[in-house]
Tab-separated table of C-alpha atoms in Angstrom:
chain	number	residue	atom	x	y	z
A	1	MET	CA	-49.186	-16.178	-103.556
A	2	THR	CA	-50.260	-12.348	-103.614
A	3	VAL	CA	-51.453	-11.061	-106.892
A	4	THR	CA	-49.804	-7.964	-107.859
A	5	PHE	CA	-50.120	-5.655	-110.615
A	6	GLU	CA	-47.236	-3.305	-112.325
A	7	ILE	CA	-47.628	0.446	-112.790
A	8	THR	CA	-47.009	0.713	-116.370
A	9	GLY	CA	-48.090	4.354	-116.720
A	10	LEU	CA	-48.711	7.682	-114.785
A	11	VAL	CA	-50.262	9.858	-117.346
A	12	PRO	CA	-51.241	13.503	-116.611
A	13	GLN	CA	-54.812	13.990	-117.658
A	14	LYS	CA	-55.783	16.455	-120.478
A	15	LYS	CA	-58.630	18.148	-119.116
A	16	ARG	CA	-57.386	18.028	-115.521
A	17	LYS	CA	-53.889	19.051	-114.793
A	18	ASP	CA	-54.197	18.176	-111.219
A	19	ARG	CA	-55.052	14.421	-111.881
A	20	TYR	CA	-53.126	11.450	-113.188
A	21	SER	CA	-54.431	8.447	-114.978
A	22	VAL	CA	-52.896	5.275	-113.266
A	23	PHE	CA	-52.395	2.161	-115.838
A	24	LEU	CA	-51.580	-1.293	-114.403
A	25	ASP	CA	-50.331	-3.894	-116.699
A	26	ASP	CA	-50.957	-1.529	-119.715
A	27	GLU	CA	-54.643	-1.059	-118.698
A	28	PHE	CA	-56.197	2.160	-117.252
A	29	ALA	CA	-57.042	1.364	-113.664
A	30	PHE	CA	-58.116	4.350	-111.944
A	31	GLY	CA	-57.559	8.325	-111.685
A	32	ILE	CA	-56.008	9.909	-108.770
A	33	HIS	CA	-55.382	13.483	-107.632
A	34	VAL	CA	-51.617	14.845	-107.820
A	35	ASP	CA	-51.751	15.136	-103.848
A	36	VAL	CA	-52.603	11.520	-103.375
A	37	LEU	CA	-49.836	10.581	-106.030
A	38	LEU	CA	-47.381	12.356	-103.924
A	39	LYS	CA	-48.534	11.239	-100.724
A	40	THR	CA	-48.398	7.470	-101.729
A	41	GLY	CA	-45.192	8.048	-103.456
A	42	ILE	CA	-46.057	5.422	-106.138
A	43	ALA	CA	-44.000	5.582	-109.218
A	44	LYS	CA	-43.843	3.739	-112.492
A	45	GLY	CA	-42.541	0.290	-112.209
A	46	ASP	CA	-43.864	-0.283	-108.704
A	47	ARG	CA	-45.996	-3.343	-108.252
A	48	LEU	CA	-49.393	-3.002	-106.270
A	49	ASP	CA	-51.541	-5.711	-104.562
A	50	LEU	CA	-55.329	-5.360	-104.125
A	51	GLU	CA	-54.793	-4.129	-100.540
A	52	LYS	CA	-52.448	-1.375	-101.543
A	53	ILE	CA	-54.920	-0.402	-104.501
A	54	GLU	CA	-57.687	-0.100	-102.222
A	55	GLU	CA	-55.592	1.889	-99.867
A	56	ILE	CA	-54.912	4.493	-102.793
A	57	GLN	CA	-58.408	4.751	-103.907
A	58	ASP	CA	-59.562	5.163	-100.303
A	59	LEU	CA	-57.213	8.237	-100.077
A	60	GLU	CA	-58.599	9.630	-103.326
A	61	GLU	CA	-62.011	9.485	-102.120
A	62	LYS	CA	-61.217	11.162	-98.887
A	63	ARG	CA	-59.544	13.800	-100.746
A	64	ALA	CA	-62.280	14.376	-103.076
A	65	ALA	CA	-64.964	14.372	-100.205
A	66	LYS	CA	-62.904	16.994	-98.212
A	67	ASP	CA	-62.406	18.948	-101.385
A	68	LYS	CA	-66.347	18.850	-101.878
A	69	ALA	CA	-66.889	19.815	-98.219
A	70	LEU	CA	-64.639	22.798	-98.444
A	71	ARG	CA	-66.127	24.144	-101.813
A	72	LEU	CA	-69.467	23.972	-100.057
A	73	LEU	CA	-68.239	25.870	-97.139
A	74	GLY	CA	-66.890	28.292	-99.418
A	75	VAL	CA	-70.332	29.139	-100.789
A	76	ARG	CA	-71.991	29.409	-97.247
A	77	ALA	CA	-71.837	28.012	-93.800
A	78	ARG	CA	-73.564	24.734	-93.190
A	79	SER	CA	-75.034	22.437	-90.761
A	80	ARG	CA	-73.568	19.056	-89.883
A	81	SER	CA	-76.882	17.692	-91.264
A	82	GLU	CA	-76.640	19.773	-94.497
A	83	MET	CA	-72.992	18.686	-95.267
A	84	ARG	CA	-73.758	14.963	-94.544
A	85	GLN	CA	-76.730	15.039	-96.960
A	86	ARG	CA	-74.698	16.896	-99.715
A	87	LEU	CA	-71.849	14.378	-99.396
A	88	GLU	CA	-74.544	11.605	-99.553
A	89	ARG	CA	-75.887	12.998	-102.793
A	90	SER	CA	-72.257	12.799	-104.159
A	91	ASP	CA	-72.294	9.099	-103.427
A	92	PHE	CA	-69.379	8.980	-101.019
A	93	SER	CA	-69.133	6.051	-98.976
A	94	LYS	CA	-70.449	6.085	-95.435
A	95	PRO	CA	-66.842	5.597	-93.676
A	96	VAL	CA	-65.522	8.534	-95.860
A	97	ILE	CA	-68.277	10.817	-95.061
A	98	GLU	CA	-67.928	10.043	-91.284
A	99	TRP	CA	-64.209	10.626	-91.831
A	100	THR	CA	-64.828	14.028	-93.747
A	101	LEU	CA	-67.201	15.207	-90.985
A	102	LYS	CA	-64.380	14.710	-88.204
A	103	GLU	CA	-61.745	16.396	-90.347
A	104	LEU	CA	-64.060	19.324	-90.605
A	105	ASP	CA	-64.442	19.154	-86.634
A	106	ARG	CA	-60.693	18.955	-86.307
A	107	LEU	CA	-60.448	22.020	-88.635
A	108	LYS	CA	-62.988	23.851	-86.553
A	109	LEU	CA	-65.393	24.262	-89.771
A	110	LEU	CA	-68.575	22.736	-88.542
A	111	ASP	CA	-70.236	24.099	-85.407
A	112	ASP	CA	-74.214	23.757	-85.330
A	113	THR	CA	-74.489	26.209	-82.335
A	114	GLU	CA	-72.596	28.975	-84.110
A	115	PHE	CA	-74.275	27.884	-87.366
A	116	ALA	CA	-77.723	28.422	-85.879
A	117	LYS	CA	-76.684	31.898	-84.279
A	118	MET	CA	-75.399	33.187	-87.665
A	119	PHE	CA	-78.340	31.771	-89.861
A	120	SER	CA	-80.978	33.431	-87.455
A	121	ARG	CA	-79.135	36.848	-87.437
A	122	SER	CA	-78.743	36.829	-91.223
A	123	ARG	CA	-82.425	35.903	-91.425
A	124	MET	CA	-83.605	38.753	-89.242
A	125	VAL	CA	-81.716	40.952	-91.523
A	126	THR	CA	-82.582	39.626	-94.960
A	127	LYS	CA	-86.166	38.308	-94.261
A	128	PRO	CA	-87.481	39.194	-90.605
A	129	VAL	CA	-89.779	36.243	-89.582
A	130	GLY	CA	-91.565	35.053	-86.535
A	131	ALA	CA	-90.235	32.588	-84.170
A	132	TYR	CA	-92.510	29.773	-85.299
A	133	TYR	CA	-91.119	30.193	-89.067
A	134	LEU	CA	-87.443	30.504	-87.739
A	135	ARG	CA	-87.943	27.390	-85.720
A	136	ARG	CA	-89.080	25.451	-88.743
A	137	GLU	CA	-86.038	26.757	-90.846
A	138	LEU	CA	-83.657	25.599	-88.236
A	139	PHE	CA	-85.359	22.280	-87.903
A	140	GLN	CA	-85.057	21.704	-91.691
A	141	LYS	CA	-81.427	22.462	-91.397
A	142	GLY	CA	-81.190	19.304	-89.031
A	143	LEU	CA	-80.350	21.136	-85.918
A	144	SER	CA	-81.046	19.925	-82.451
A	145	GLU	CA	-83.629	21.419	-80.381
A	146	LYS	CA	-81.027	23.071	-78.152
A	147	ASP	CA	-79.469	24.548	-81.108
A	148	ILE	CA	-82.814	25.812	-82.490
A	149	GLU	CA	-83.612	27.549	-79.280
A	150	THR	CA	-80.156	29.103	-79.259
A	151	GLY	CA	-80.706	30.288	-82.869
A	152	VAL	CA	-84.202	32.017	-81.872
A	153	ASN	CA	-82.876	33.512	-78.822
A	154	GLU	CA	-80.134	35.261	-81.035
A	155	ALA	CA	-82.651	36.427	-83.557
A	156	TYR	CA	-84.496	38.105	-80.703
A	157	ARG	CA	-81.595	39.146	-78.546
A	158	GLU	CA	-81.910	42.918	-79.338
A	159	THR	CA	-85.562	43.031	-79.935
A	160	ASP	CA	-88.682	40.730	-79.619
A	161	GLU	CA	-91.211	38.838	-81.699
A	162	ALA	CA	-94.087	41.474	-81.335
A	163	THR	CA	-91.797	44.397	-82.100
A	164	VAL	CA	-90.700	42.837	-85.350
A	165	ALA	CA	-94.198	41.864	-86.122
A	166	ARG	CA	-95.323	45.560	-85.854
A	167	GLU	CA	-92.344	46.832	-87.662
A	168	LEU	CA	-93.313	44.714	-90.758
A	169	ALA	CA	-96.986	45.540	-90.465
A	170	ALA	CA	-96.330	49.040	-90.477
A	171	LYS	CA	-94.340	48.869	-93.680
A	172	ARG	CA	-96.956	46.723	-94.969
A	173	LYS	CA	-99.928	49.009	-94.134
A	174	LYS	CA	-98.000	51.727	-95.850
A	175	MET	CA	-97.945	49.965	-99.045
A	176	LEU	CA	-101.787	49.148	-98.656
A	177	LYS	CA	-102.717	52.993	-98.142
A	178	ASN	CA	-105.048	52.885	-100.972
A	179	LYS	CA	-106.992	49.931	-99.833
A	180	GLU	CA	-109.971	49.683	-97.875
A	181	GLU	CA	-109.145	49.309	-94.014
A	182	ILE	CA	-110.869	45.925	-93.945
A	183	LYS	CA	-108.974	44.554	-97.046
A	184	ALA	CA	-105.703	46.341	-95.764
A	185	LYS	CA	-106.019	44.497	-92.330
A	186	LYS	CA	-106.755	41.337	-93.885
A	187	ARG	CA	-103.644	41.540	-96.410
A	188	VAL	CA	-101.281	42.506	-93.135
A	189	SER	CA	-102.696	39.713	-91.052
A	190	ASP	CA	-102.227	37.290	-93.907
A	191	PHE	CA	-98.606	38.507	-94.442
A	192	LEU	CA	-97.706	38.115	-90.856
A	193	GLN	CA	-99.088	34.712	-90.736
A	194	ARG	CA	-96.886	33.562	-93.615
A	195	ARG	CA	-93.966	34.883	-91.961
A	196	GLY	CA	-94.846	32.697	-89.099
A	197	PHE	CA	-95.745	35.010	-86.214
A	198	ALA	CA	-97.961	33.794	-83.310
A	199	PHE	CA	-101.589	34.497	-83.610
A	200	ALA	CA	-101.805	36.410	-80.440
A	201	ILE	CA	-99.196	38.802	-81.871
A	202	ILE	CA	-101.007	39.292	-85.244
A	203	HIS	CA	-104.198	39.831	-83.182
A	204	ASP	CA	-102.539	42.492	-81.193
A	205	VAL	CA	-100.884	44.124	-84.287
A	206	ILE	CA	-104.401	44.472	-85.776
A	207	ASP	CA	-106.247	45.527	-82.807
A	208	ARG	CA	-103.822	48.443	-82.485
A	209	TRP	CA	-104.069	49.410	-86.121
A	210	GLU	CA	-104.066	53.137	-85.559
A	211	GLU	CA	-100.935	52.945	-83.871
A	212	LEU	CA	-99.028	51.609	-86.976
């Protein structure tokens, strides 16, 4: 004999008007979003078996995960790896996380290649860096080697690493005009190293100090 439970109450929650509390046999069972309530079509007086209850809770978790993902994307674009990590941190189940990622794919909201390009363009505007530094950042975003190289190529599509290094060095040199030359060179060299420029490029910049 299948065990069933009667829905004895569907009560709007006071703090969340878009959520309902579901009571089974006069006891609180779980909360669901109004969208899930409408999708399932459950009503007071219906009887639910354990399979139906699990189905409803699965729909609720999927809705919550998708809503979380969309909110994250509303703040900024994310790589697939970043999105997976954020959903894992929110304790969504693995099947629901995989479903959410596929749903974002369907909506064309996740694209690591485009993300790599966009991130790299933005980085060169807000904080110009060397290729090594940029590769490291893209790697930390969980991108593939192919997408990392795509991002680096995008960053230097209209210029090159040496030119960027010289421009940054010239600005930094101007800020250090009151410093002794040897100290100024050291400061500029250290600055370019922190920004991830290749040693050969840094050496060339310092070697052509008078041209900055």
